[in-house]
Coordinates of C-alpha atoms in Angstrom, one line a residue:
X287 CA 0.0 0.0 0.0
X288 CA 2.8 2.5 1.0
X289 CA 4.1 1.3 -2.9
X290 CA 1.1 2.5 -4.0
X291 CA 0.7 5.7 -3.0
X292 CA 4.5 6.5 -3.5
X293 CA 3.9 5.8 -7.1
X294 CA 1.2 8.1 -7.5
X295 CA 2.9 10.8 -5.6
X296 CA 6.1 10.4 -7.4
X297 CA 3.9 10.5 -10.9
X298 CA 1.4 13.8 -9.6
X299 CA 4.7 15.5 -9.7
X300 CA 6.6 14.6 -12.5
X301 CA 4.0 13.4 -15.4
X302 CA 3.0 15.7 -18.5
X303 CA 1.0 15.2 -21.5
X304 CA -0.4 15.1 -25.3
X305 CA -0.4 13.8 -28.5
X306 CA 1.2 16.2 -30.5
X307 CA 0.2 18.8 -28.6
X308 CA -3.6 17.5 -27.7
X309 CA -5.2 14.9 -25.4
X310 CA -7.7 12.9 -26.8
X311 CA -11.5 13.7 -26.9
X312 CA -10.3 17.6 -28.0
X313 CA -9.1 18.2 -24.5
X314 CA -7.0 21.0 -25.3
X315 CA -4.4 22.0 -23.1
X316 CA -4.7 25.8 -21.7
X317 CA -8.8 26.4 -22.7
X318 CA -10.7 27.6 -19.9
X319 CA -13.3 25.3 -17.4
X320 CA -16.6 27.1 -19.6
X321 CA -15.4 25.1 -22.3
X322 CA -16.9 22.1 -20.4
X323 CA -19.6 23.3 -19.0
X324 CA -22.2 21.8 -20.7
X325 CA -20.5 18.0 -20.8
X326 CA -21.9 17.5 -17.5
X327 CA -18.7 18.7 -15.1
X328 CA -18.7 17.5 -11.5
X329 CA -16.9 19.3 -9.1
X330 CA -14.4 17.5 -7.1
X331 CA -11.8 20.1 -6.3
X332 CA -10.0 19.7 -3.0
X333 CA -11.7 22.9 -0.8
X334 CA -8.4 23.3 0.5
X335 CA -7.1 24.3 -3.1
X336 CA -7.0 27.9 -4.4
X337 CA -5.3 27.7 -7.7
X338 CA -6.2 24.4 -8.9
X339 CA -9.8 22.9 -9.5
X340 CA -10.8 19.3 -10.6
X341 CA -13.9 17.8 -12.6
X342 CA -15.0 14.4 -13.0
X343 CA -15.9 14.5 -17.2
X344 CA -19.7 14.1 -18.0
X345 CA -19.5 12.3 -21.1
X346 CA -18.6 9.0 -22.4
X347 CA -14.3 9.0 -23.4
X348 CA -13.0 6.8 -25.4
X349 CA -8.8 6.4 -25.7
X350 CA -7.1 3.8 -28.6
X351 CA -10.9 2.6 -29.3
X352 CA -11.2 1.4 -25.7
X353 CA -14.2 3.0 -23.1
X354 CA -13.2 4.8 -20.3
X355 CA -14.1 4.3 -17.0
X356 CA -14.0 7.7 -16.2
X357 CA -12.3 11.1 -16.9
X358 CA -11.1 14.1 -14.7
X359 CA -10.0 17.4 -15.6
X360 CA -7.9 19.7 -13.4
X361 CA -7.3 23.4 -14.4
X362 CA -5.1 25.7 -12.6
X363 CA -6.3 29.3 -12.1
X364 CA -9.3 28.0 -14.9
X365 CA -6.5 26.7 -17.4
X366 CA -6.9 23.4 -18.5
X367 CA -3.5 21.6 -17.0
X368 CA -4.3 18.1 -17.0
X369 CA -6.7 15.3 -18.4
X370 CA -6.6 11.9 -16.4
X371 CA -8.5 8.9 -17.9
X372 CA -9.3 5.9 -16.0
X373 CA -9.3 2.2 -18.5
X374 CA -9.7 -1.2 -17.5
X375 CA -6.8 -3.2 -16.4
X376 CA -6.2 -5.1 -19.4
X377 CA -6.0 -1.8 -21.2
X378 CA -2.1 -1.5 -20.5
X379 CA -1.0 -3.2 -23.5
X380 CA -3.3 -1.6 -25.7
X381 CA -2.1 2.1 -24.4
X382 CA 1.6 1.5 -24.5
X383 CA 1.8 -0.1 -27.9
X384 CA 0.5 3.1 -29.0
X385 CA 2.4 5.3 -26.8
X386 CA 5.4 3.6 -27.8
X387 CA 4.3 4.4 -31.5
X388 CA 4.5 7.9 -30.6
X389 CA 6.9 8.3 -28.5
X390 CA 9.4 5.5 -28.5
X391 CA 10.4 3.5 -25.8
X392 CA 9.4 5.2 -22.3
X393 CA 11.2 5.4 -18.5
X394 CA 9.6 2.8 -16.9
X395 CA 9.4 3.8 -13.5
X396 CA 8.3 0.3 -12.5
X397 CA 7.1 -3.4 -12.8
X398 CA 5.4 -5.7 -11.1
X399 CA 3.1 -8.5 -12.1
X400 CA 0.5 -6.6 -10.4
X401 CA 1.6 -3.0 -11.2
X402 CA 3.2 -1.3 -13.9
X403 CA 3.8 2.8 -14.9
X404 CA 6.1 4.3 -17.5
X405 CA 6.3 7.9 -18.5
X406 CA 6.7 9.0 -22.4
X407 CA 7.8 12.8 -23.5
X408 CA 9.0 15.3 -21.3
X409 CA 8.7 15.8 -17.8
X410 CA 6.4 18.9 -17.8
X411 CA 4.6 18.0 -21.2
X412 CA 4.4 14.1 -21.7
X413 CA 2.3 11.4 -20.9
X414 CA 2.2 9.2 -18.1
X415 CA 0.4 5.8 -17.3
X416 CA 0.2 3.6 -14.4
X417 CA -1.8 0.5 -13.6
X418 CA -2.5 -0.6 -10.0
X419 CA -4.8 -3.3 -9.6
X420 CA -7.4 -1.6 -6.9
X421 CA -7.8 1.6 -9.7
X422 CA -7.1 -0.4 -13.5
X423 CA -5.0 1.7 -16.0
X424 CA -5.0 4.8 -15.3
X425 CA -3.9 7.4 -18.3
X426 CA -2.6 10.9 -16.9
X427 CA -2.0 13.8 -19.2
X428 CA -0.2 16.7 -17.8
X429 CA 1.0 20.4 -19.2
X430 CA 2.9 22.0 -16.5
X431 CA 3.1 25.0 -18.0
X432 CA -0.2 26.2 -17.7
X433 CA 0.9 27.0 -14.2
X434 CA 3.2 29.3 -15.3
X435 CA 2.5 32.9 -14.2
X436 CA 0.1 34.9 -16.4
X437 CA -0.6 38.5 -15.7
X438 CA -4.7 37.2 -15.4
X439 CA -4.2 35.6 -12.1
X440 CA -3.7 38.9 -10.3
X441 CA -7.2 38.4 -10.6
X442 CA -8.5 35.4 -8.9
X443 CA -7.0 32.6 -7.0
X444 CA -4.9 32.8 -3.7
X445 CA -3.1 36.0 -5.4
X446 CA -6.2 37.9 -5.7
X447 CA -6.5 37.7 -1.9
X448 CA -2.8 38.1 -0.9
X449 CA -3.3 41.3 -3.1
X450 CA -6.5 42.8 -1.7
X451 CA -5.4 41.8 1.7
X452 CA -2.1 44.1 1.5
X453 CA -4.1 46.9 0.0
X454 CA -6.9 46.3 2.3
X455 CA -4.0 46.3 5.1
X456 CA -2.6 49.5 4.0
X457 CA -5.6 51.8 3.5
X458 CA -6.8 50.8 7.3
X459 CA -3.5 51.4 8.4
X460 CA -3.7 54.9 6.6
X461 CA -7.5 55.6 7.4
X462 CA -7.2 54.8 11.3
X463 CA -3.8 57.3 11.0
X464 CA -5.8 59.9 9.6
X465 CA -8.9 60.0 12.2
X466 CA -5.9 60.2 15.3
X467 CA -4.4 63.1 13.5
X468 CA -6.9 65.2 12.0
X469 CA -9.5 65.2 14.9
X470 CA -10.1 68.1 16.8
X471 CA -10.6 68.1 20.5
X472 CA -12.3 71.6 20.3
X473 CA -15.0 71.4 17.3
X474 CA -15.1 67.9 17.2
X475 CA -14.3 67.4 13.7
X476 CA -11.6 65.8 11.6
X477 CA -10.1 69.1 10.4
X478 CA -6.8 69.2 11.8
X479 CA -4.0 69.3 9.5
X480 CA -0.3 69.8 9.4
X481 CA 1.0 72.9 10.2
X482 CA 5.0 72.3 10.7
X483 CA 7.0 69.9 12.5
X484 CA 10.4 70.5 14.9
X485 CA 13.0 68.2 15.6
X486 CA 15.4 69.0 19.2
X487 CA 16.6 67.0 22.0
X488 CA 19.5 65.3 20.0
X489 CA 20.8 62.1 22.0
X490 CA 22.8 58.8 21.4
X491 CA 20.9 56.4 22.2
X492 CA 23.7 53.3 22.6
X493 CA 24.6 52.1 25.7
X494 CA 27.1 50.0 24.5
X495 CA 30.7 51.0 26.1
X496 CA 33.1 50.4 23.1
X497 CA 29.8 50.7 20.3
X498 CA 29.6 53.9 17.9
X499 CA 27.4 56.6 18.8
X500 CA 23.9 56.1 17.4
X501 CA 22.1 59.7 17.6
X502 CA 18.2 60.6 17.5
X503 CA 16.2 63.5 17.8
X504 CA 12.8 63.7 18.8
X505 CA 9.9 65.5 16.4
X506 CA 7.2 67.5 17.1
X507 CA 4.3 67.5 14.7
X508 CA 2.0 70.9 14.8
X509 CA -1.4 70.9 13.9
X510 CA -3.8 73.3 13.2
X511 CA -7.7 72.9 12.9
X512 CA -8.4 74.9 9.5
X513 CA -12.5 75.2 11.0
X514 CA -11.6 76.3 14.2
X515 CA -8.0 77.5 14.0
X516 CA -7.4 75.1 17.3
X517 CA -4.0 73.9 17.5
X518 CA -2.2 70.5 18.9
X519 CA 1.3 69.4 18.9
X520 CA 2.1 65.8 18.9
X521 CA 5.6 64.8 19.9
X522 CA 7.4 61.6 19.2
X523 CA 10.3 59.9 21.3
X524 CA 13.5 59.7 19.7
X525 CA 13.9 56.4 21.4
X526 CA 11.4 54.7 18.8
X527 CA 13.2 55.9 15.8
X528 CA 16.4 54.4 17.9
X529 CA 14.3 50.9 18.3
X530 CA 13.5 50.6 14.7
X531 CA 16.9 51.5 13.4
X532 CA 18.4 48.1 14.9
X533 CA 15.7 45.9 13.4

């Protein structure tokens, strides 16, 4: 069992696809999930999964003349990226005889009397198969490069989120700044704004014996209400600007 599910570990992460350059069934590598839509998709995705998402196929597939058990489609960020078909165990010799005609002899990653997988084409764009007798002949491809970076996935996916959470994160930081500054005691309004700002009070803040002097000022921040013509001054330790130079 712990074979088993090394194998199809080892093959999720190395195993690529087509027939010159198209799966069969006109699964074409790259189109977007609408393209199925009406064959009766299924959603299987892992809800754990932001980029990728996976369909069990609708409709009947048929691969070297033989029926399909089933068929799943997996597209990352809505690209179509892979296209695995399920065939009955006694497919194997059927599928490699005609892979083989394509591609030539493939790296057989192992053998078994029970088991057997082999790889043809390239390791991001090839075609892999394995048979495990619990699952029958299973027929995987895989075109890595549809998970290359395209400028569209700023736009959904786990980027989109990163993206509005860093914005989101700086205009709160900026809109809660903006209230503690601007408020006026006197008129209660938030129409304070900056009137000048001093610096004094020049001091090295290193207590380190044989270190290098590390000097800081303090600065004072003057406000003025332009309703009410109230004024504040907010003053801020040189110590802090001390504390975040030695980060």
């Amino acid at each position: 069992m712990k074979k088993m599910f090394f194998l199809v570990l080892v093959l999720s992460l190395t195993v690529g696809d087509l027939f010159s350059g198209t799966p069969p069934h006109g699964f074409e590598m790259g189109k977007p999930t609408k393209q199925w839509e009406a064959d009766g998709l299924k959603d299987i995705s892992n809800p754990q999964s932001w980029e990728e998402t996976r369909f069990e196929y609708g409709k009947p597939v048929t691969l070297f003349g033989i029926e399909a058990n089933k068929a799943e489609l997996a597209f990352w960020n809505k690209r179509l990226y892979e296209v695995k078909i399920t065939l009955p165990m006694e497919a194997w010799d059927e599928v490699k005889k005609n892979l083989d005609k394509e591609y030539g002899q493939p790296w057989i990653i192992d053998t078994t009397v029970t088991e057997k997988s082999g790889q043809w084409g390239e390791t991001k764009n090839g075609v892999a198969v394995y048979q495990i007798s619990s699952f029958g002949t299973i027929v995987t491809f895989t075109d890595e490069a549809q998970k290359d970076f395209h400028f569209g996935d700023l736009f959904h996916g786990i980027l989109l989120w990163i993206i509005v959470t860093i914005v989101g994160l700086f205009v709160l930081n900026w809109f809660i700044a903006w209230l503690l500054t601007s408020y006026c005691k006197r008129c209660k309004t938030f129409n304070m704004k900056l009137a000048g700002r001093d610096v004094d009070n020049f001091k090295d803040y290193n207590t380190e014996i044989l270190g290098n002097a590390n000097y800081h000022h303090d600065t004072t921040y003057k406000y003025k209400c332009s309703r009410c013509g109230h004024t504040r001054k907010d003053k801020y330790s040189g110590f802090w600007s001390y504390v975040r130079s030695k980060d």
